[in-house]
Amino acid sequence: MNIFEYYLKKINKNILENKDILKLEDFESLNNVNLEIPPQQYNFDLSTNVALVLSKDNKINPMDLGTKIKRLFLKNIDHFEKIEIAGPGFLNIKLSKESMAFLINKILNIKDLYGSKKSNEKYNVEFVSANPTGPMHVGHCRGAVFGDVLSNLLSFNGNKVIKEYYINDYGNQIKNFVESVYLRIREIKYNEKFVLKENLYPGEYIKEIAEKIIKNNKNIKVDNFEDCFQELKELSLARSMELIKEDLKKLGIIHNNFFSESELIKKDLVNKSVKLLQKKNFVKEGILEPPKGEPNKNWKKVKRLIFKSTEFGDDTDRALQKNDGSWTYFANDLAYHSDKIDRKFDKLINILGADHTGYIKRISSAVLALSDRKIKLNCKVCQLVKLYKNGKPFKMSKRAGDFISAQDLLKEVNKDSIRFMMLNRSNDVELDFDFEKVKEKTKENPVYYVQYAYARINSIRRLLKIDPKDKILVNPETFSPNEFEEKIIRKIFEWPKIIESSINKLEPHKIPFYLYELSTLFHSYWSKGNEDNKYRIIENGRIKKVDTLAFINLIAIVIKNGMDILGVSLPEKM
RNA sequence: GCGUUCGUAGCUCAACUGGAUAGAGCGCCUGACUUCGGAUCAGGAGGUUGAGGGUUCAAAUCCUUCCGGGCGCACCA
């Protein structure tokens, strides 16, 4: 039940059917017509730019056209009770009380489906994909929550979504990681001092992994690194993935699929996808230009296979082979994405950290090339999280190297606050995350504000002994909302629009903002009752007006739907 | 230098993707609990949307030239 869609259809239909009366010929911009909520001071339910848009195409005065359309709508669309032309030619529309009641009852009937649309596409959302060389750090949390909520949002709309994690368990960093574990084991077993060399991992967690491995594998031999590498690699990777999964679980995130890079190598998928690209003529053999900017000592003049990504808008063509002829990370990732394409997803989405921005053109070019431009990889970037404690930049390095782990964060702040705060900002803006503020239980913390609104609603229900499952509808004949209720209805009507634009732009941050605004309307209505008896909801333990219960249920429905998407809990009491 | 992204109230951010008088929170000032949960509410002050130019009925939003911050610029992963 999206009322904007519902009435926009009626509007378009009406215009087309009466084009002669309106003296219109050109409808090129008809799909630029929109229906929105007018600014508050106008006190109308809907607003459309139809006269503005069509007057331009047909070169007529928007006010004249507006007047004609107004007359037409009032005659033909019985839900429209009053129309006013405002500003340069907007039509502001007021719905009749009966039609409002009709719409509200529809919402009360569909409940937890309110706002969802019956889409049916298959999505792959890849997110987190943190290197399995240690536990997650705080920066990963933002992308993790973002990806999870985006997935929830897409499933809410009826899509099939696979949440995927790409495990980079191949290459030099893994070797360094395993060697670090190896040396720590020797440190424990043989009392050899761990000497930190370049590329080795210093973190405390390496010791913990070493201890765990010794504990579970009493007979493990660590005499020679080469000999025990394979076994140690498996054990170490298993342990660090376990740590990562634990952190994710604490954040409320469960992936459906873990895809391993080394499996990719094992199955020879890289050769296959490079061959595929060659067949499509997107690969050349040549010598790369030396990198611009700072001179790079690693650059060598070597003939190698190169992907012609500039054909897809990349700045430069990209190497598929290293100096020694082995595949680059990119070549592997290309094979991974080729596999995604083979798995027949309609849409591919990757959530990346800000430090990977430069990689986007390359990999999305690859997807276009591999899919004959049929599939577009959509990459969303999450900007950095800056940590603060009481307004001061917060650093902590006792656990590991110099990063703050997700565990450290989870120890201080609960999951609900983390999730809400991480989303309470557009993803392409840096996020200031203050440990202390996020723990505060005041208006300054929007999580509690929304939860509190819901708790108050439940307190009303308890008082009146009402089961939330009870079906309550409004009576179209007697329906007469007061000014607070009117504002609430308009906000409730907006919900499907929020979902729609969050999905179109892949911007879930709109949801927390919306929920906050909705909660404000409720708190405001509630408090008015303390000031003026007329607005009190309950009198002598009984509800004053049955319709009010409908409003309360509407708010509860939408808050619940929204918080479910965000993955934030809603206590009945606080 | 190149790419990318951001620049909006003192601070942190929104703005339905081109719409009307640019909105919230914090902070500041003034008020509201004997009554449905004060983890709340009401009111006030606060703006040349970084700067200039362009596109049009309409620009914070699009184009362009500057200025300033972030991130990236290995054959690492």
mmCIF file with all atom_site columns, C-alpha atoms (C1' of nucleotides) in Angstrom, chain A residues 42 47 52 86 90 92 131 170 172-173 296 300 304 322-323 329 354-357 361 425-426 430 441-443 449 452 456 459 463 497 505 507 509-510 513 516 524 526-527 529-530 536-538 573-574, chain B residues 1-8 11-27 31-33 35-43 56-58 69-77:
data_model
loop_
_atom_site.group_PDB
_atom_site.id
_atom_site.type_symbol
_atom_site.label_atom_id
_atom_site.label_alt_id
_atom_site.label_comp_id
_atom_site.label_asym_id
_atom_site.label_entity_id
_atom_site.label_seq_id
_atom_site.pdbx_PDB_ins_code
_atom_site.Cartn_x
_atom_site.Cartn_y
_atom_site.Cartn_z
_atom_site.occupancy
_atom_site.B_iso_or_equiv
_atom_site.pdbx_formal_charge
_atom_site.auth_seq_id
_atom_site.auth_comp_id
_atom_site.auth_asym_id
_atom_site.auth_atom_id
_atom_site.pdbx_PDB_model_num
ATOM 1  C CA    . TYR A 1 42  ? 0.767  23.955  3.745   1.00 0.00 ? 42  TYR A CA    1
ATOM 2  C CA    . SER A 1 47  ? 1.536  17.517  -3.661  1.00 0.00 ? 47  SER A CA    1
ATOM 3  C CA    . LEU A 1 52  ? 4.698  22.334  -13.976 1.00 0.00 ? 52  LEU A CA    1
ATOM 4  C CA    . ALA A 1 86  ? 0.549  26.985  -4.757  1.00 0.00 ? 86  ALA A CA    1
ATOM 5  C CA    . PHE A 1 90  ? 2.156  22.837  -7.506  1.00 0.00 ? 90  PHE A CA    1
ATOM 6  C CA    . ASN A 1 92  ? -1.653 20.574  -3.130  1.00 0.00 ? 92  ASN A CA    1
ATOM 7  C CA    . ASN A 1 131 ? 41.211 -10.656 5.832   1.00 0.00 ? 131 ASN A CA    1
ATOM 8  C CA    . TYR A 1 170 ? 45.650 -17.072 -0.326  1.00 0.00 ? 170 TYR A CA    1
ATOM 9  C CA    . ASN A 1 172 ? 51.695 -13.642 0.882   1.00 0.00 ? 172 ASN A CA    1
ATOM 10 C CA    . GLN A 1 173 ? 49.759 -12.188 3.768   1.00 0.00 ? 173 GLN A CA    1
ATOM 11 C CA    . ASN A 1 296 ? 57.779 2.834   -7.616  1.00 0.00 ? 296 ASN A CA    1
ATOM 12 C CA    . LYS A 1 300 ? 59.593 -3.775  -13.810 1.00 0.00 ? 300 LYS A CA    1
ATOM 13 C CA    . ARG A 1 304 ? 52.452 -9.833  -19.120 1.00 0.00 ? 304 ARG A CA    1
ATOM 14 C CA    . LYS A 1 322 ? 52.772 -10.361 -11.462 1.00 0.00 ? 322 LYS A CA    1
ATOM 15 C CA    . ASN A 1 323 ? 56.407 -9.979  -12.479 1.00 0.00 ? 323 ASN A CA    1
ATOM 16 C CA    . TYR A 1 329 ? 44.945 -10.515 -6.576  1.00 0.00 ? 329 TYR A CA    1
ATOM 17 C CA    . ALA A 1 354 ? 36.941 3.683   1.884   1.00 0.00 ? 354 ALA A CA    1
ATOM 18 C CA    . ASP A 1 355 ? 40.456 2.384   1.323   1.00 0.00 ? 355 ASP A CA    1
ATOM 19 C CA    . HIS A 1 356 ? 39.231 0.263   -1.569  1.00 0.00 ? 356 HIS A CA    1
ATOM 20 C CA    . THR A 1 357 ? 37.614 3.057   -3.551  1.00 0.00 ? 357 THR A CA    1
ATOM 21 C CA    . LYS A 1 361 ? 36.358 0.759   -11.541 1.00 0.00 ? 361 LYS A CA    1
ATOM 22 C CA    . ARG A 1 425 ? 24.626 8.620   8.775   1.00 0.00 ? 425 ARG A CA    1
ATOM 23 C CA    . SER A 1 426 ? 24.931 8.399   5.033   1.00 0.00 ? 426 SER A CA    1
ATOM 24 C CA    . GLU A 1 430 ? 32.830 9.910   7.775   1.00 0.00 ? 430 GLU A CA    1
ATOM 25 C CA    . LYS A 1 441 ? 20.136 6.799   27.549  1.00 0.00 ? 441 LYS A CA    1
ATOM 26 C CA    . THR A 1 442 ? 18.799 10.167  26.500  1.00 0.00 ? 442 THR A CA    1
ATOM 27 C CA    . LYS A 1 443 ? 17.398 11.912  23.513  1.00 0.00 ? 443 LYS A CA    1
ATOM 28 C CA    . TYR A 1 449 ? 14.451 7.518   21.704  1.00 0.00 ? 449 TYR A CA    1
ATOM 29 C CA    . TYR A 1 452 ? 11.185 4.455   24.214  1.00 0.00 ? 452 TYR A CA    1
ATOM 30 C CA    . ARG A 1 456 ? 5.327  3.728   25.711  1.00 0.00 ? 456 ARG A CA    1
ATOM 31 C CA    . SER A 1 459 ? 2.598  0.568   28.207  1.00 0.00 ? 459 SER A CA    1
ATOM 32 C CA    . LEU A 1 463 ? -2.940 -0.482  30.710  1.00 0.00 ? 463 LEU A CA    1
ATOM 33 C CA    . LYS A 1 497 ? 8.459  5.830   0.025   1.00 0.00 ? 497 LYS A CA    1
ATOM 34 C CA    . LYS A 1 505 ? 19.846 4.309   -3.894  1.00 0.00 ? 505 LYS A CA    1
ATOM 35 C CA    . GLU A 1 507 ? 20.987 3.986   1.280   1.00 0.00 ? 507 GLU A CA    1
ATOM 36 C CA    . HIS A 1 509 ? 20.426 5.397   6.575   1.00 0.00 ? 509 HIS A CA    1
ATOM 37 C CA    . LYS A 1 510 ? 17.103 6.917   5.602   1.00 0.00 ? 510 LYS A CA    1
ATOM 38 C CA    . PHE A 1 513 ? 16.190 9.094   10.328  1.00 0.00 ? 513 PHE A CA    1
ATOM 39 C CA    . TYR A 1 516 ? 13.346 9.090   14.715  1.00 0.00 ? 516 TYR A CA    1
ATOM 40 C CA    . SER A 1 524 ? 4.839  15.089  20.965  1.00 0.00 ? 524 SER A CA    1
ATOM 41 C CA    . TRP A 1 526 ? 1.729  12.024  24.134  1.00 0.00 ? 526 TRP A CA    1
ATOM 42 C CA    . SER A 1 527 ? 3.140  15.043  25.927  1.00 0.00 ? 527 SER A CA    1
ATOM 43 C CA    . GLY A 1 529 ? -1.906 15.127  26.892  1.00 0.00 ? 529 GLY A CA    1
ATOM 44 C CA    . ASN A 1 530 ? 0.023  16.175  29.978  1.00 0.00 ? 530 ASN A CA    1
ATOM 45 C CA    . ARG A 1 536 ? -5.157 12.578  26.695  1.00 0.00 ? 536 ARG A CA    1
ATOM 46 C CA    . ILE A 1 537 ? -5.456 9.158   25.238  1.00 0.00 ? 537 ILE A CA    1
ATOM 47 C CA    . ILE A 1 538 ? -6.727 7.365   28.318  1.00 0.00 ? 538 ILE A CA    1
ATOM 48 C CA    . LYS A 1 573 ? 9.484  -2.256  28.751  1.00 0.00 ? 573 LYS A CA    1
ATOM 49 C CA    . MET A 1 574 ? 12.580 -0.209  29.387  1.00 0.00 ? 574 MET A CA    1
ATOM 50 C "C1'" . G   B 2 1   ? 50.102 15.080  -10.311 1.00 0.00 ? 1   G   B "C1'" 1
ATOM 51 C "C1'" . C   B 2 2   ? 45.804 11.573  -11.315 1.00 0.00 ? 2   C   B "C1'" 1
ATOM 52 C "C1'" . G   B 2 3   ? 41.279 9.294   -9.573  1.00 0.00 ? 3   G   B "C1'" 1
ATOM 53 C "C1'" . U   B 2 4   ? 37.420 9.395   -6.058  1.00 0.00 ? 4   U   B "C1'" 1
ATOM 54 C "C1'" . U   B 2 5   ? 34.533 11.536  -2.294  1.00 0.00 ? 5   U   B "C1'" 1
ATOM 55 C "C1'" . C   B 2 6   ? 32.843 15.262  0.831   1.00 0.00 ? 6   C   B "C1'" 1
ATOM 56 C "C1'" . G   B 2 7   ? 32.225 20.808  2.021   1.00 0.00 ? 7   G   B "C1'" 1
ATOM 57 C "C1'" . U   B 2 8   ? 24.934 22.951  4.402   1.00 0.00 ? 8   U   B "C1'" 1
ATOM 58 C "C1'" . C   B 2 11  ? 29.207 21.390  16.440  1.00 0.00 ? 11  C   B "C1'" 1
ATOM 59 C "C1'" . U   B 2 12  ? 27.308 16.510  14.162  1.00 0.00 ? 12  U   B "C1'" 1
ATOM 60 C "C1'" . C   B 2 13  ? 24.240 15.663  10.083  1.00 0.00 ? 13  C   B "C1'" 1
ATOM 61 C "C1'" . A   B 2 14  ? 19.254 15.503  6.813   1.00 0.00 ? 14  A   B "C1'" 1
ATOM 62 C "C1'" . A   B 2 15  ? 16.943 17.314  2.490   1.00 0.00 ? 15  A   B "C1'" 1
ATOM 63 C "C1'" . C   B 2 16  ? 12.030 12.252  -1.220  1.00 0.00 ? 16  C   B "C1'" 1
ATOM 64 C "C1'" . U   B 2 17  ? 17.958 12.745  -6.373  1.00 0.00 ? 17  U   B "C1'" 1
ATOM 65 C "C1'" . G   B 2 18  ? 15.890 19.360  -10.056 1.00 0.00 ? 18  G   B "C1'" 1
ATOM 66 C "C1'" . G   B 2 19  ? 10.941 21.662  -6.483  1.00 0.00 ? 19  G   B "C1'" 1
ATOM 67 C "C1'" . A   B 2 20  ? 7.795  25.738  -2.717  1.00 0.00 ? 20  A   B "C1'" 1
ATOM 68 C "C1'" . U   B 2 21  ? 10.027 30.035  2.989   1.00 0.00 ? 21  U   B "C1'" 1
ATOM 69 C "C1'" . A   B 2 22  ? 16.885 24.596  3.176   1.00 0.00 ? 22  A   B "C1'" 1
ATOM 70 C "C1'" . G   B 2 23  ? 15.169 20.875  8.048   1.00 0.00 ? 23  G   B "C1'" 1
ATOM 71 C "C1'" . A   B 2 24  ? 16.638 17.786  12.704  1.00 0.00 ? 24  A   B "C1'" 1
ATOM 72 C "C1'" . G   B 2 25  ? 19.748 16.748  17.059  1.00 0.00 ? 25  G   B "C1'" 1
ATOM 73 C "C1'" . C   B 2 26  ? 23.571 18.689  20.300  1.00 0.00 ? 26  C   B "C1'" 1
ATOM 74 C "C1'" . G   B 2 27  ? 25.081 23.309  22.459  1.00 0.00 ? 27  G   B "C1'" 1
ATOM 75 C "C1'" . G   B 2 31  ? 9.340  27.262  30.014  1.00 0.00 ? 31  G   B "C1'" 1
ATOM 76 C "C1'" . A   B 2 32  ? 6.315  22.172  31.335  1.00 0.00 ? 32  A   B "C1'" 1
ATOM 77 C "C1'" . C   B 2 33  ? 5.848  16.486  36.064  1.00 0.00 ? 33  C   B "C1'" 1
ATOM 78 C "C1'" . U   B 2 35  ? -2.755 12.923  36.389  1.00 0.00 ? 35  U   B "C1'" 1
ATOM 79 C "C1'" . C   B 2 36  ? -1.662 7.729   30.331  1.00 0.00 ? 36  C   B "C1'" 1
ATOM 80 C "C1'" . G   B 2 37  ? 6.220  6.096   31.499  1.00 0.00 ? 37  G   B "C1'" 1
ATOM 81 C "C1'" . G   B 2 38  ? 10.076 13.430  32.150  1.00 0.00 ? 38  G   B "C1'" 1
ATOM 82 C "C1'" . A   B 2 39  ? 14.811 7.994   28.780  1.00 0.00 ? 39  A   B "C1'" 1
ATOM 83 C "C1'" . U   B 2 40  ? 9.791  13.120  27.376  1.00 0.00 ? 40  U   B "C1'" 1
ATOM 84 C "C1'" . C   B 2 41  ? 7.650  17.811  25.576  1.00 0.00 ? 41  C   B "C1'" 1
ATOM 85 C "C1'" . A   B 2 42  ? 6.731  23.335  24.157  1.00 0.00 ? 42  A   B "C1'" 1
ATOM 86 C "C1'" . G   B 2 43  ? 9.006  28.006  22.629  1.00 0.00 ? 43  G   B "C1'" 1
ATOM 87 C "C1'" . U   B 2 56  ? 15.883 26.776  -16.520 1.00 0.00 ? 56  U   B "C1'" 1
ATOM 88 C "C1'" . C   B 2 57  ? 9.704  28.155  -14.708 1.00 0.00 ? 57  C   B "C1'" 1
ATOM 89 C "C1'" . A   B 2 58  ? 12.769 26.153  -10.528 1.00 0.00 ? 58  A   B "C1'" 1
ATOM 90 C "C1'" . G   B 2 69  ? 39.398 18.226  3.946   1.00 0.00 ? 69  G   B "C1'" 1
ATOM 91 C "C1'" . G   B 2 70  ? 39.181 12.523  3.604   1.00 0.00 ? 70  G   B "C1'" 1
ATOM 92 C "C1'" . C   B 2 71  ? 40.505 8.059   1.010   1.00 0.00 ? 71  C   B "C1'" 1
ATOM 93 C "C1'" . G   B 2 72  ? 43.176 5.640   -2.816  1.00 0.00 ? 72  G   B "C1'" 1
ATOM 94 C "C1'" . C   B 2 73  ? 47.016 5.807   -6.610  1.00 0.00 ? 73  C   B "C1'" 1
ATOM 95 C "C1'" . A   B 2 74  ? 52.167 -1.904  -5.978  1.00 0.00 ? 74  A   B "C1'" 1
ATOM 96 C "C1'" . C   B 2 75  ? 52.756 -6.849  -9.740  1.00 0.00 ? 75  C   B "C1'" 1
ATOM 97 C "C1'" . C   B 2 76  ? 50.204 -5.952  -1.548  1.00 0.00 ? 76  C   B "C1'" 1
ATOM 98 C "C1'" . A   B 2 77  ? 45.780 -8.311  -0.231  1.00 0.00 ? 77  A   B "C1'" 1
#
